Amino acid sequence: MQRIGVLTSGGDAPGMNTAVRAVVRAAAGRDVITVGFEDGYDGLIHGRHTTLTARDVGAILHQGGTMLRTARCEEMRTESGQKRAVRTLRQEGIEGLVVIGGDGSLRGAHLLAGHEVPTVAIPASIDNDIWGTDMSLGVDTALNTIIEAVDKLRDTASSHQRAFLIETMGRNCGYLALMAGVTCGAELAVAPEAATTVEDIAAAVSAAYERGKYYSFVIVAEGAGLDVHEIADHLRDRGIGFESRITILGHVQRGGRPSAFDRLLASRMGIAAIELLLGGSTDVMTALTASKIRPVPLAEVTARAREVSVEYQHMTELLAR
Ligand code: F6P
């Protein structure tokens, strides 16, 4: 291979830039030219690209977001979109592609591999909802962002003796909420993986008040099926002792400088992606399992759902005493 492409797709995640840098420089180390596509699959379909030298990716390793920009591309789901993407690659003489993104992006990578484009994917999504890898890029930074925000909320919550309902991102996956439950010392973490009712929440917060606590946190995953406003109404009607307040952390969870963990993971996965691609592998994702980076077939990744252990909910409750 002499020319390869790289793109970032789906929701941005801290560590994407670090991975782009690793891909470009690992390829340069093997005398391979890298072409960067802008705005994810949209740039691939419509031919917006630029050659990236080792110098072009200088001073981005520590930056959140993605220098290539990203998009959620509906056109890539269609056969005609995929054919146009393949045409761009052929026209530009690009022989292999590295896709950095979340579950929808990995499905796109799998489809391109099906069109005979050698493709390797790197998992990047703060949700940690991708099967086959212990961690995706951005998860650790997002969790640290949540911890920092909740630590600040603790100051005001304890000063006013309030209960805070804190909504975290994650789409249909409760990973961030469940891990935040343990690492932020919440009363309860409410996630799609563990059936929890507003009554359960009221009982937990009320019991905390009875035990003499000065404040209480409940972390609610956005995909848990419970609206934080409705929970707050229920807590007020039920009279749980604390006044309650709501904080929806939102897109702040997607921003910020990648953590040390994300920088290392992105660098390792970027190098591995190039080694795999140049070694003849295709239709695979770089995955972190048992501390090692290994290839896993995209056919499996895209067909299976990641499970998050509800054990973390139990840990949160146990340690909330
Ligand atoms: O997949 C990452 C994520 O941040 C989810 O946690 C969230 O549900 C979604 O993207 C938000 O998407 P958008 O930025 O398009 O509103």
GROMACS .gro file of N, CA and C and ligand atoms in nm, residues 10-12 72 102-103 124-127 129 168-173 176 222-223 250-251 253-254, ligand 1:
model
   88
   10GLY      N    1  -1.927   1.005   1.329
   10GLY     CA    2  -2.019   0.993   1.444
   10GLY      C    3  -1.990   1.101   1.548
   11GLY      N    4  -2.037   1.080   1.668
   11GLY     CA    5  -2.013   1.177   1.776
   11GLY      C    6  -1.863   1.188   1.803
   12ASP      N    7  -1.812   1.310   1.814
   12ASP     CA    8  -1.669   1.325   1.843
   12ASP      C    9  -1.638   1.268   1.982
   72ARG      N   10  -2.268   1.270   1.131
   72ARG     CA   11  -2.350   1.147   1.126
   72ARG      C   12  -2.406   1.145   0.984
  102GLY      N   13  -1.782   0.554   1.631
  102GLY     CA   14  -1.868   0.471   1.716
  102GLY      C   15  -1.942   0.364   1.638
  103ASP      N   16  -2.051   0.314   1.696
  103ASP     CA   17  -2.115   0.195   1.639
  103ASP      C   18  -2.166   0.214   1.495
  124ALA      N   19  -1.428   0.460   1.883
  124ALA     CA   20  -1.423   0.590   1.952
  124ALA      C   21  -1.565   0.635   1.981
  125SER      N   22  -1.601   0.637   2.106
  125SER     CA   23  -1.734   0.684   2.149
  125SER      C   24  -1.734   0.695   2.299
  126ILE      N   25  -1.780   0.807   2.352
  126ILE     CA   26  -1.779   0.820   2.498
  126ILE      C   27  -1.875   0.720   2.564
  127ASP      N   28  -1.966   0.662   2.483
  127ASP     CA   29  -2.071   0.577   2.541
  127ASP      C   30  -2.018   0.442   2.593
  129ASP      N   31  -2.023   0.167   2.428
  129ASP     CA   32  -2.130   0.073   2.391
  129ASP      C   33  -2.086  -0.021   2.278
  168THR      N   34  -2.643   1.174   3.277
  168THR     CA   35  -2.522   1.152   3.197
  168THR      C   36  -2.561   1.103   3.058
  169MET      N   37  -2.469   1.121   2.962
  169MET     CA   38  -2.491   1.071   2.825
  169MET      C   39  -2.469   0.920   2.820
  170GLY      N   40  -2.478   0.866   2.702
  170GLY     CA   41  -2.453   0.722   2.686
  170GLY      C   42  -2.548   0.654   2.590
  171ARG      N   43  -2.642   0.732   2.537
  171ARG     CA   44  -2.746   0.677   2.448
  171ARG      C   45  -2.815   0.559   2.517
  172ASN      N   46  -2.807   0.437   2.462
  172ASN     CA   47  -2.876   0.324   2.524
  172ASN      C   48  -2.788   0.245   2.620
  173CYS      N   49  -2.672   0.299   2.647
  173CYS     CA   50  -2.575   0.225   2.729
  173CYS      C   51  -2.556   0.296   2.863
  176LEU      N   52  -2.142   0.491   3.144
  176LEU     CA   53  -2.095   0.614   3.211
  176LEU      C   54  -2.169   0.635   3.344
  222GLU      N   55  -2.900   0.883   3.036
  222GLU     CA   56  -3.003   0.941   2.949
  222GLU      C   57  -3.093   0.834   2.886
  223GLY      N   58  -3.040   0.711   2.873
  223GLY     CA   59  -3.118   0.605   2.808
  223GLY      C   60  -3.191   0.516   2.907
  250GLY      N   61  -2.493   1.687   2.963
  250GLY     CA   62  -2.497   1.713   2.819
  250GLY      C   63  -2.362   1.703   2.748
  251HIS      N   64  -2.347   1.787   2.643
  251HIS     CA   65  -2.233   1.772   2.553
  251HIS      C   66  -2.099   1.810   2.614
  253GLN      N   67  -1.967   1.657   2.827
  253GLN     CA   68  -1.903   1.526   2.845
  253GLN      C   69  -1.822   1.482   2.723
  254ARG      N   70  -1.848   1.543   2.609
  254ARG     CA   71  -1.777   1.503   2.487
  254ARG      C   72  -1.650   1.584   2.463
  322F6P     O1   73  -2.275   0.871   2.101
  322F6P     C1   74  -2.226   0.980   2.171
  322F6P     C2   75  -2.338   1.068   2.217
  322F6P     O2   76  -2.281   1.178   2.286
  322F6P     C3   77  -2.445   1.002   2.302
  322F6P     O3   78  -2.403   0.983   2.436
  322F6P     C4   79  -2.560   1.097   2.286
  322F6P     O4   80  -2.683   1.033   2.308
  322F6P     C5   81  -2.546   1.142   2.144
  322F6P     O5   82  -2.410   1.120   2.107
  322F6P     C6   83  -2.582   1.285   2.118
  322F6P     O6   84  -2.574   1.306   1.982
  322F6P     P1   85  -2.568   1.450   1.915
  322F6P     O7   86  -2.437   1.512   1.947
  322F6P     O8   87  -2.585   1.422   1.769
  322F6P     O9   88  -2.681   1.529   1.974
   0.00000   0.00000   0.00000
